[in-house]
mmCIF file of C-alpha atoms in Angstrom:
data_model
loop_
_atom_site.group_PDB
_atom_site.id
_atom_site.type_symbol
_atom_site.label_atom_id
_atom_site.label_comp_id
_atom_site.label_asym_id
_atom_site.label_seq_id
_atom_site.Cartn_x
_atom_site.Cartn_y
_atom_site.Cartn_z
ATOM 1 C CA MET U 164 -28.342 -2.241 -5.482
ATOM 2 C CA ASP U 165 -30.230 -0.635 -2.467
ATOM 3 C CA MET U 166 -33.536 1.071 -2.830
ATOM 4 C CA VAL U 167 -35.341 3.007 -0.473
ATOM 5 C CA GLY U 168 -39.129 1.895 -0.731
ATOM 6 C CA SER U 169 -40.019 2.440 -4.596
ATOM 7 C CA GLY U 170 -37.989 5.663 -4.814
ATOM 8 C CA GLY U 171 -35.249 4.059 -6.773
ATOM 9 C CA PRO U 172 -31.318 3.692 -6.245
ATOM 10 C CA VAL U 173 -29.883 5.565 -3.213
ATOM 11 C CA ILE U 174 -27.047 8.204 -4.274
ATOM 12 C CA VAL U 175 -25.131 9.434 -1.549
ATOM 13 C CA ALA U 176 -23.400 12.870 -1.785
ATOM 14 C CA ALA U 177 -20.446 12.927 0.980
ATOM 15 C CA LEU U 178 -19.746 16.369 1.634
ATOM 16 C CA LYS U 179 -16.552 17.119 3.489
ATOM 17 C CA TRP U 180 -17.386 20.003 6.108
ATOM 18 C CA SER U 181 -14.220 21.880 6.978
ATOM 19 C CA TRP U 182 -12.350 24.934 7.203
ATOM 20 C CA LEU U 183 -12.308 26.948 4.061
ATOM 21 C CA ARG U 184 -10.124 29.805 5.612
ATOM 22 C CA ALA U 185 -8.491 30.432 8.713
ATOM 23 C CA SER U 186 -6.458 33.398 10.595
ATOM 24 C CA VAL U 187 -3.425 32.942 12.635
ATOM 25 C CA ASP U 188 -2.668 35.130 15.364
ATOM 26 C CA PRO U 189 0.791 36.703 14.964
ATOM 27 C CA LEU U 190 1.503 36.950 18.633
ATOM 28 C CA THR U 191 0.304 33.751 19.852
ATOM 29 C CA GLY U 192 0.069 31.409 17.028
ATOM 30 C CA SER U 193 -3.394 30.473 17.643
ATOM 31 C CA VAL U 194 -5.523 29.387 14.846
ATOM 32 C CA GLN U 195 -8.959 31.384 14.759
ATOM 33 C CA VAL U 196 -11.874 30.508 12.445
ATOM 34 C CA GLY U 197 -14.705 32.765 12.065
ATOM 35 C CA VAL U 198 -18.500 31.975 11.723
ATOM 36 C CA HIS U 199 -18.272 32.479 7.815
ATOM 37 C CA ASP U 200 -15.093 30.460 7.393
ATOM 38 C CA THR U 201 -16.397 27.204 7.147
ATOM 39 C CA GLY U 202 -18.335 25.243 4.667
ATOM 40 C CA VAL U 203 -17.732 22.679 1.776
ATOM 41 C CA SER U 204 -15.452 23.046 -1.210
ATOM 42 C CA ALA U 205 -16.164 23.660 -4.783
ATOM 43 C CA ALA U 206 -15.292 19.889 -5.579
ATOM 44 C CA ASP U 207 -18.036 18.562 -3.064
ATOM 45 C CA GLU U 208 -20.468 20.921 -4.487
ATOM 46 C CA ALA U 209 -19.630 19.357 -7.855
ATOM 47 C CA ALA U 210 -20.066 15.960 -6.369
ATOM 48 C CA LEU U 211 -23.585 17.182 -5.092
ATOM 49 C CA GLU U 212 -24.449 18.579 -8.701
ATOM 50 C CA HIS U 213 -23.668 15.086 -10.127
ATOM 51 C CA ALA U 214 -25.526 13.292 -7.721
ATOM 52 C CA LEU U 215 -28.985 15.436 -8.535
ATOM 53 C CA ARG U 216 -28.298 14.840 -12.276
ATOM 54 C CA LEU U 217 -27.965 11.151 -11.940
ATOM 55 C CA ALA U 218 -30.876 11.091 -9.641
ATOM 56 C CA GLY U 219 -32.867 12.688 -12.372
ATOM 57 C CA ARG U 220 -31.802 10.331 -14.909
ATOM 58 C CA TRP U 221 -32.077 6.987 -12.739
ATOM 59 C CA SER U 222 -35.238 8.225 -10.802
ATOM 60 C CA GLY U 223 -33.292 8.035 -7.678
ATOM 61 C CA ARG U 224 -32.956 10.069 -4.646
ATOM 62 C CA VAL U 225 -30.062 11.905 -3.210
ATOM 63 C CA VAL U 226 -29.014 11.709 0.644
ATOM 64 C CA ALA U 227 -26.468 14.576 1.605
ATOM 65 C CA VAL U 228 -24.303 13.409 4.568
ATOM 66 C CA THR U 229 -21.711 14.876 6.203
ATOM 67 C CA CYS U 230 -19.581 14.387 9.503
ATOM 68 C CA GLY U 231 -19.190 17.443 11.785
ATOM 69 C CA PRO U 232 -20.582 19.621 14.499
ATOM 70 C CA PRO U 233 -23.919 21.387 14.564
ATOM 71 C CA GLU U 234 -22.737 24.174 12.525
ATOM 72 C CA ALA U 235 -22.484 21.566 9.628
ATOM 73 C CA ASP U 236 -26.314 21.737 9.361
ATOM 74 C CA ALA U 237 -25.984 24.804 7.205
ATOM 75 C CA ALA U 238 -24.274 22.993 4.394
ATOM 76 C CA LEU U 239 -26.794 20.024 4.639
ATOM 77 C CA ARG U 240 -29.716 22.798 4.324
ATOM 78 C CA ALA U 241 -28.157 24.030 1.338
ATOM 79 C CA ALA U 242 -28.040 20.591 -0.315
ATOM 80 C CA LEU U 243 -31.909 20.091 0.672
ATOM 81 C CA ALA U 244 -32.578 23.426 -1.011
ATOM 82 C CA ALA U 245 -30.640 22.136 -4.102
ATOM 83 C CA GLY U 246 -32.613 19.365 -4.312
ATOM 84 C CA ALA U 247 -31.233 16.392 -1.941
ATOM 85 C CA ALA U 248 -34.360 14.264 -0.736
ATOM 86 C CA GLU U 249 -32.585 13.508 2.838
ATOM 87 C CA ALA U 250 -29.795 14.829 4.796
ATOM 88 C CA LEU U 251 -27.818 12.897 7.622
ATOM 89 C CA ARG U 252 -24.906 14.370 10.066
ATOM 90 C CA VAL U 253 -22.621 11.998 11.810
ATOM 91 C CA ASP U 254 -22.193 14.488 15.111
ATOM 92 C CA ALA U 255 -18.582 15.049 15.600
ATOM 93 C CA ALA U 256 -16.232 17.617 17.201
ATOM 94 C CA ALA U 257 -15.319 20.533 15.299
ATOM 95 C CA PRO U 258 -11.868 20.245 13.437
ATOM 96 C CA ASP U 259 -8.470 21.570 15.314
ATOM 97 C CA ALA U 260 -5.061 21.988 14.060
ATOM 98 C CA SER U 261 -4.092 18.264 15.277
ATOM 99 C CA ALA U 262 -6.874 16.799 13.249
ATOM 100 C CA LEU U 263 -5.349 18.145 10.072
ATOM 101 C CA VAL U 264 -2.712 15.521 10.243
ATOM 102 C CA GLY U 265 -5.370 12.590 10.018
ATOM 103 C CA ASN U 266 -5.452 10.385 6.988
ATOM 104 C CA GLY U 267 -9.448 10.170 6.560
ATOM 105 C CA ARG U 268 -10.159 6.724 7.780
ATOM 106 C CA GLN U 269 -11.958 7.875 10.950
ATOM 107 C CA VAL U 270 -13.987 10.402 8.843
ATOM 108 C CA ALA U 271 -14.793 7.445 6.292
ATOM 109 C CA ARG U 272 -15.532 4.948 8.924
ATOM 110 C CA SER U 273 -17.999 7.028 10.761
ATOM 111 C CA LEU U 274 -19.988 7.874 7.405
ATOM 112 C CA ALA U 275 -20.173 4.506 6.247
ATOM 113 C CA VAL U 276 -21.465 3.075 9.768
ATOM 114 C CA ALA U 277 -24.130 5.582 9.863
ATOM 115 C CA VAL U 278 -25.050 5.311 6.046
ATOM 116 C CA ARG U 279 -25.090 1.516 6.106
ATOM 117 C CA ARG U 280 -27.213 1.454 9.395
ATOM 118 C CA ARG U 281 -29.871 3.776 7.504
ATOM 119 C CA TYR U 282 -29.727 2.974 3.976
ATOM 120 C CA GLY U 283 -27.378 -0.282 3.356
ATOM 121 C CA VAL U 284 -24.771 -0.206 0.836
ATOM 122 C CA PRO U 285 -25.851 2.957 -1.258
ATOM 123 C CA ALA U 286 -25.880 2.165 -5.052
ATOM 124 C CA LEU U 287 -23.497 5.278 -5.752
ATOM 125 C CA THR U 288 -21.508 7.579 -3.358
ATOM 126 C CA LEU U 289 -19.923 11.058 -4.779
ATOM 127 C CA CYS U 290 -17.309 12.851 -3.051
ATOM 128 C CA GLY U 291 -15.240 15.638 -3.913
ATOM 129 C CA ASP U 292 -11.589 14.581 -4.757
ATOM 130 C CA ARG U 293 -9.911 16.596 -2.162
ATOM 131 C CA SER U 294 -11.017 18.864 0.813
ATOM 132 C CA VAL U 295 -9.743 22.263 1.711
ATOM 133 C CA ASP U 296 -7.982 21.417 4.976
ATOM 134 C CA ARG U 297 -6.342 18.168 4.556
ATOM 135 C CA GLY U 298 -6.315 17.933 0.639
ATOM 136 C CA THR U 299 -5.310 14.078 1.036
ATOM 137 C CA GLY U 300 -8.015 12.804 -0.923
ATOM 138 C CA THR U 301 -8.244 9.518 1.019
ATOM 139 C CA VAL U 302 -11.888 9.488 2.380
ATOM 140 C CA PRO U 303 -13.426 8.280 -0.756
ATOM 141 C CA GLY U 304 -10.845 5.397 -1.131
ATOM 142 C CA PHE U 305 -11.426 4.578 2.484
ATOM 143 C CA LEU U 306 -15.324 4.718 1.684
ATOM 144 C CA ALA U 307 -14.874 2.438 -0.917
ATOM 145 C CA ALA U 308 -13.149 -0.172 1.179
ATOM 146 C CA GLU U 309 -15.595 0.034 3.950
ATOM 147 C CA PHE U 310 -18.723 -0.399 1.344
ATOM 148 C CA GLY U 311 -16.843 -3.109 -0.471
ATOM 149 C CA ALA U 312 -17.457 -0.964 -3.553
ATOM 150 C CA ALA U 313 -15.740 -0.479 -6.789
ATOM 151 C CA GLN U 314 -14.016 3.141 -7.217
ATOM 152 C CA ALA U 315 -12.839 5.661 -9.578
ATOM 153 C CA LEU U 316 -10.830 8.576 -8.106
ATOM 154 C CA GLY U 317 -10.368 12.073 -9.626
ATOM 155 C CA VAL U 318 -13.141 12.027 -11.985
ATOM 156 C CA VAL U 319 -13.730 14.939 -14.315
ATOM 157 C CA ARG U 320 -16.724 13.707 -16.376
ATOM 158 C CA LEU U 321 -19.571 11.302 -15.746
ATOM 159 C CA GLU U 322 -21.748 9.848 -18.594
ATOM 160 C CA PRO U 323 -24.819 7.944 -17.094
ATOM 161 C CA GLY U 324 -26.018 4.858 -19.101
ATOM 162 C CA GLU U 325 -28.535 2.382 -17.751
ATOM 163 C CA VAL U 326 -29.457 2.389 -13.840
ATOM 164 C CA GLY U 327 -26.347 1.186 -12.042
ATOM 165 C CA ASP U 328 -23.962 2.096 -15.069
ATOM 166 C CA LEU U 329 -21.388 4.893 -15.399
ATOM 167 C CA LEU U 330 -18.875 5.849 -17.763
ATOM 168 C CA VAL U 331 -16.364 8.127 -15.994
ATOM 169 C CA HIS U 332 -13.514 10.257 -17.482
ATOM 170 C CA ARG U 333 -10.158 10.596 -15.244
ATOM 171 C CA ARG U 334 -7.730 13.169 -15.594
ATOM 172 C CA LEU U 335 -4.070 11.872 -16.189
ATOM 173 C CA ASP U 336 -0.793 13.448 -16.720
ATOM 174 C CA HIS U 337 0.210 15.423 -20.141
ATOM 175 C CA GLY U 338 -3.418 16.174 -20.940
ATOM 176 C CA ARG U 339 -4.564 12.512 -21.052
ATOM 177 C CA ARG U 340 -7.586 10.997 -19.968
ATOM 178 C CA GLU U 341 -8.741 7.814 -18.695
ATOM 179 C CA VAL U 342 -11.987 6.218 -19.448
ATOM 180 C CA LEU U 343 -13.426 3.878 -17.201
ATOM 181 C CA GLN U 344 -16.806 1.723 -17.020
ATOM 182 C CA VAL U 345 -18.105 1.724 -13.408
ATOM 183 C CA ASN U 346 -20.830 -0.638 -12.261
ATOM 184 C CA CYS U 347 -22.732 0.041 -8.839
ATOM 185 C CA PRO U 348 -22.173 -0.179 -5.980
ATOM 186 C CA ALA U 349 -19.242 2.309 -6.635
ATOM 187 C CA VAL U 350 -17.571 5.330 -4.807
ATOM 188 C CA VAL U 351 -16.390 8.146 -7.435
ATOM 189 C CA SER U 352 -14.808 11.397 -6.422
ATOM 190 C CA VAL U 353 -14.927 13.956 -8.683
ATOM 191 C CA GLU U 354 -12.832 17.439 -9.493
ATOM 192 C CA ALA U 355 -14.567 20.603 -9.826
ATOM 193 C CA ALA U 356 -14.131 20.846 -13.356
ATOM 194 C CA GLY U 357 -16.677 22.873 -15.147
ATOM 195 C CA VAL U 358 -19.548 21.773 -12.766
ATOM 196 C CA ARG U 359 -21.133 24.362 -10.463
ATOM 197 C CA LEU U 360 -23.900 23.538 -8.106
ATOM 198 C CA ARG U 361 -27.392 24.750 -9.306
ATOM 199 C CA ARG U 362 -28.760 27.855 -7.753
ATOM 200 C CA ALA U 363 -31.875 26.989 -5.197
ATOM 201 C CA SER U 364 -34.864 28.757 -5.780
ATOM 202 C CA LEU U 365 -36.273 31.167 -2.870
ATOM 203 C CA PRO U 366 -38.928 28.520 -2.053
ATOM 204 C CA ALA U 367 -36.729 25.718 -1.715
ATOM 205 C CA VAL U 368 -34.221 27.628 0.695
ATOM 206 C CA LEU U 369 -37.061 28.835 2.912
ATOM 207 C CA SER U 370 -38.546 25.145 2.905
ATOM 208 C CA SER U 371 -34.928 23.802 3.952
ATOM 209 C CA ARG U 372 -34.738 25.986 7.097
ATOM 210 C CA SER U 373 -37.293 23.606 8.675
ATOM 211 C CA GLY U 374 -36.082 20.429 6.675
ATOM 212 C CA GLU U 375 -35.407 17.420 8.684
ATOM 213 C CA ILE U 376 -31.881 16.757 9.432
ATOM 214 C CA THR U 377 -31.080 13.257 10.709
ATOM 215 C CA VAL U 378 -28.297 13.327 13.436
ATOM 216 C CA VAL U 379 -26.476 10.174 14.556
ATOM 217 C CA LYS U 380 -23.726 10.041 17.096
ATOM 218 C CA GLU U 381 -20.213 8.915 15.818
ATOM 219 C CA SER U 382 -19.608 5.085 15.868
ATOM 220 C CA SER U 383 -17.578 3.899 18.769
ATOM 221 C CA ALA U 384 -15.634 1.693 16.394
ATOM 222 C CA ALA U 385 -14.484 4.682 14.376
ATOM 223 C CA THR U 386 -13.260 6.732 17.013
ATOM 224 C CA ALA U 387 -11.533 3.727 18.753
ATOM 225 C CA SER U 388 -9.151 3.216 15.622
ATOM 226 C CA PRO U 389 -5.717 4.417 15.783
ATOM 227 C CA ARG U 390 -4.758 7.751 14.281
ATOM 228 C CA MET U 391 -1.541 8.308 12.221
ATOM 229 C CA LEU U 392 -0.064 11.576 13.577
ATOM 230 C CA ALA U 393 3.243 11.509 11.372
ATOM 231 C CA GLN U 394 5.549 9.634 9.010
ATOM 232 C CA GLY U 395 8.753 9.782 7.635
ATOM 233 C CA PRO U 396 11.432 7.925 5.690
ATOM 234 C CA ARG U 397 12.979 4.841 7.170
ATOM 235 C CA ARG U 398 16.268 5.313 8.418
ATOM 236 C CA PRO U 399 19.271 2.797 9.077
ATOM 237 C CA ARG U 400 19.650 1.431 12.356
ATOM 238 C CA THR U 401 23.083 2.760 14.079
ATOM 239 C CA HIS U 402 25.703 0.266 14.729
ATOM 240 C CA ALA U 403 29.114 0.440 16.129
ATOM 241 C CA ILE U 404 32.072 0.683 13.833
ATOM 242 C CA GLU U 405 35.799 0.435 14.440
ATOM 243 C CA PRO U 406 37.755 3.412 14.846
ATOM 244 C CA PRO U 407 39.604 4.834 12.312
ATOM 245 C CA ALA U 408 43.360 3.711 11.894
ATOM 246 C CA GLY U 409 46.143 6.187 11.308
ATOM 247 C CA ASN U 410 48.297 8.476 13.504
ATOM 248 C CA ARG U 411 47.632 11.684 11.495
ATOM 249 C CA PRO U 412 44.127 13.546 11.342
ATOM 250 C CA GLN U 413 44.266 13.566 7.552
ATOM 251 C CA GLU U 414 44.710 9.777 7.518
ATOM 252 C CA ARG U 415 41.841 9.110 9.719
ATOM 253 C CA LEU U 416 39.785 11.749 7.731
ATOM 254 C CA VAL U 417 40.296 9.970 4.642
ATOM 255 C CA GLU U 418 39.458 6.602 5.931
ATOM 256 C CA LEU U 419 36.185 7.987 7.257
ATOM 257 C CA THR U 420 35.047 9.601 4.067
ATOM 258 C CA GLY U 421 36.129 6.752 2.001
ATOM 259 C CA ALA U 422 37.713 9.704 -0.510
ATOM 260 C CA PHE U 423 40.006 7.224 -2.070
ATOM 261 C CA GLN U 424 37.855 4.071 -2.126
ATOM 262 C CA ALA U 425 35.748 2.919 -5.082
ATOM 263 C CA SER U 426 32.422 4.129 -5.168
ATOM 264 C CA THR U 427 29.176 2.760 -6.949
ATOM 265 C CA SER U 428 28.197 4.780 -9.887
ATOM 266 C CA ALA U 429 24.768 5.646 -10.476
ATOM 267 C CA ARG U 430 23.021 3.203 -13.178
ATOM 268 C CA VAL U 431 19.532 2.708 -14.922
ATOM 269 C CA VAL U 432 17.822 -0.643 -14.390
ATOM 270 C CA GLY U 433 14.822 -1.520 -16.607
ATOM 271 C CA PRO U 434 12.171 -1.919 -17.411
ATOM 272 C CA LEU U 435 11.885 -4.974 -15.853
ATOM 273 C CA PRO U 436 9.067 -7.290 -14.709
ATOM 274 C CA ALA U 437 7.453 -6.878 -11.362
ATOM 275 C CA SER U 438 9.341 -9.424 -9.593
ATOM 276 C CA GLU U 439 13.012 -8.467 -10.807
ATOM 277 C CA ALA U 440 11.883 -4.962 -9.921
ATOM 278 C CA VAL U 441 11.233 -6.033 -6.545
ATOM 279 C CA ASP U 442 14.796 -7.947 -6.089
ATOM 280 C CA GLU U 443 16.643 -5.282 -7.545
ATOM 281 C CA LEU U 444 14.962 -2.656 -5.134
ATOM 282 C CA LEU U 445 15.729 -4.952 -2.268
ATOM 283 C CA GLY U 446 19.174 -5.660 -3.108
ATOM 284 C CA TYR U 447 19.817 -1.852 -3.264
ATOM 285 C CA LEU U 448 18.448 -1.474 0.208
ATOM 286 C CA ARG U 449 20.536 -4.160 1.806
ATOM 287 C CA GLY U 450 23.618 -2.684 0.062
ATOM 288 C CA ARG U 451 22.989 0.740 1.457
ATOM 289 C CA GLY U 452 22.124 -0.682 4.844
ATOM 290 C CA TYR U 453 18.607 0.043 5.065
ATOM 291 C CA LEU U 454 17.576 -3.593 5.371
ATOM 292 C CA SER U 455 19.506 -6.369 6.864
ATOM 293 C CA GLU U 456 20.169 -9.592 5.203
ATOM 294 C CA SER U 457 17.280 -11.249 6.652
ATOM 295 C CA ASP U 458 14.720 -8.335 5.936
ATOM 296 C CA GLY U 459 12.684 -8.034 3.154
ATOM 297 C CA SER U 460 12.960 -11.655 1.586
ATOM 298 C CA ARG U 461 10.447 -12.708 -0.809
ATOM 299 C CA PRO U 462 9.175 -16.094 -0.625
#
């Protein structure tokens, strides 16, 4: 677990600066964002509040980080006013319409490189579960991969134990909960479930205006990585077929549609062990033409 001097464990609050709302010109279709239409989501504010509570319990310090243009400094100054010890911004261009298709890997890599260079691997990283603009929720998982840390995503409640130990509650379907014991270093994403960021005092707000914000350039390794623009289902390859037999249009239509041929009815298979389920799925894909006989083979 990394420390900063004798100040205790480092707890990073990764805030996603993004569009909160936008307007679309009905004539040109251009997307317009006003001065007050950017910021952080309620989930990110809940992550900052959890970080501040844990820092008080573990005698640690909170570092608020974000990735964005100079306009994102307003969100970091709000974090400083609420009680964060330091603020770090990765200088990056403002988001545009094409960036909304990305998968979060570039943002996570940029943040991880900047945080690791200055603080090493933090003891705990807290994020909002989903940002307002993309809504994919992939950044926390990519951060955990970059740090080589444990992860717990979609958390609604945190129960701190000894320094470095957490008991977290995840929301499941049908009103159920999953309780996990998490050991640091870890990355935890939280929902905005009953937790609101504390209100900063007036002296703290005034002091945050002159507070220092460390700005680092976006890593070239992060910007050089490919970005996924779109994805879709796999379609079987086209192949040449013989023309239908028959002299009359009705005969050729019947052959093309297979109206009088035996068809395979739907069936329920399982539950099966993982290995048998994979074999069943691959066999179905081969039978439907999605895979050839040489594709998808298992050792």
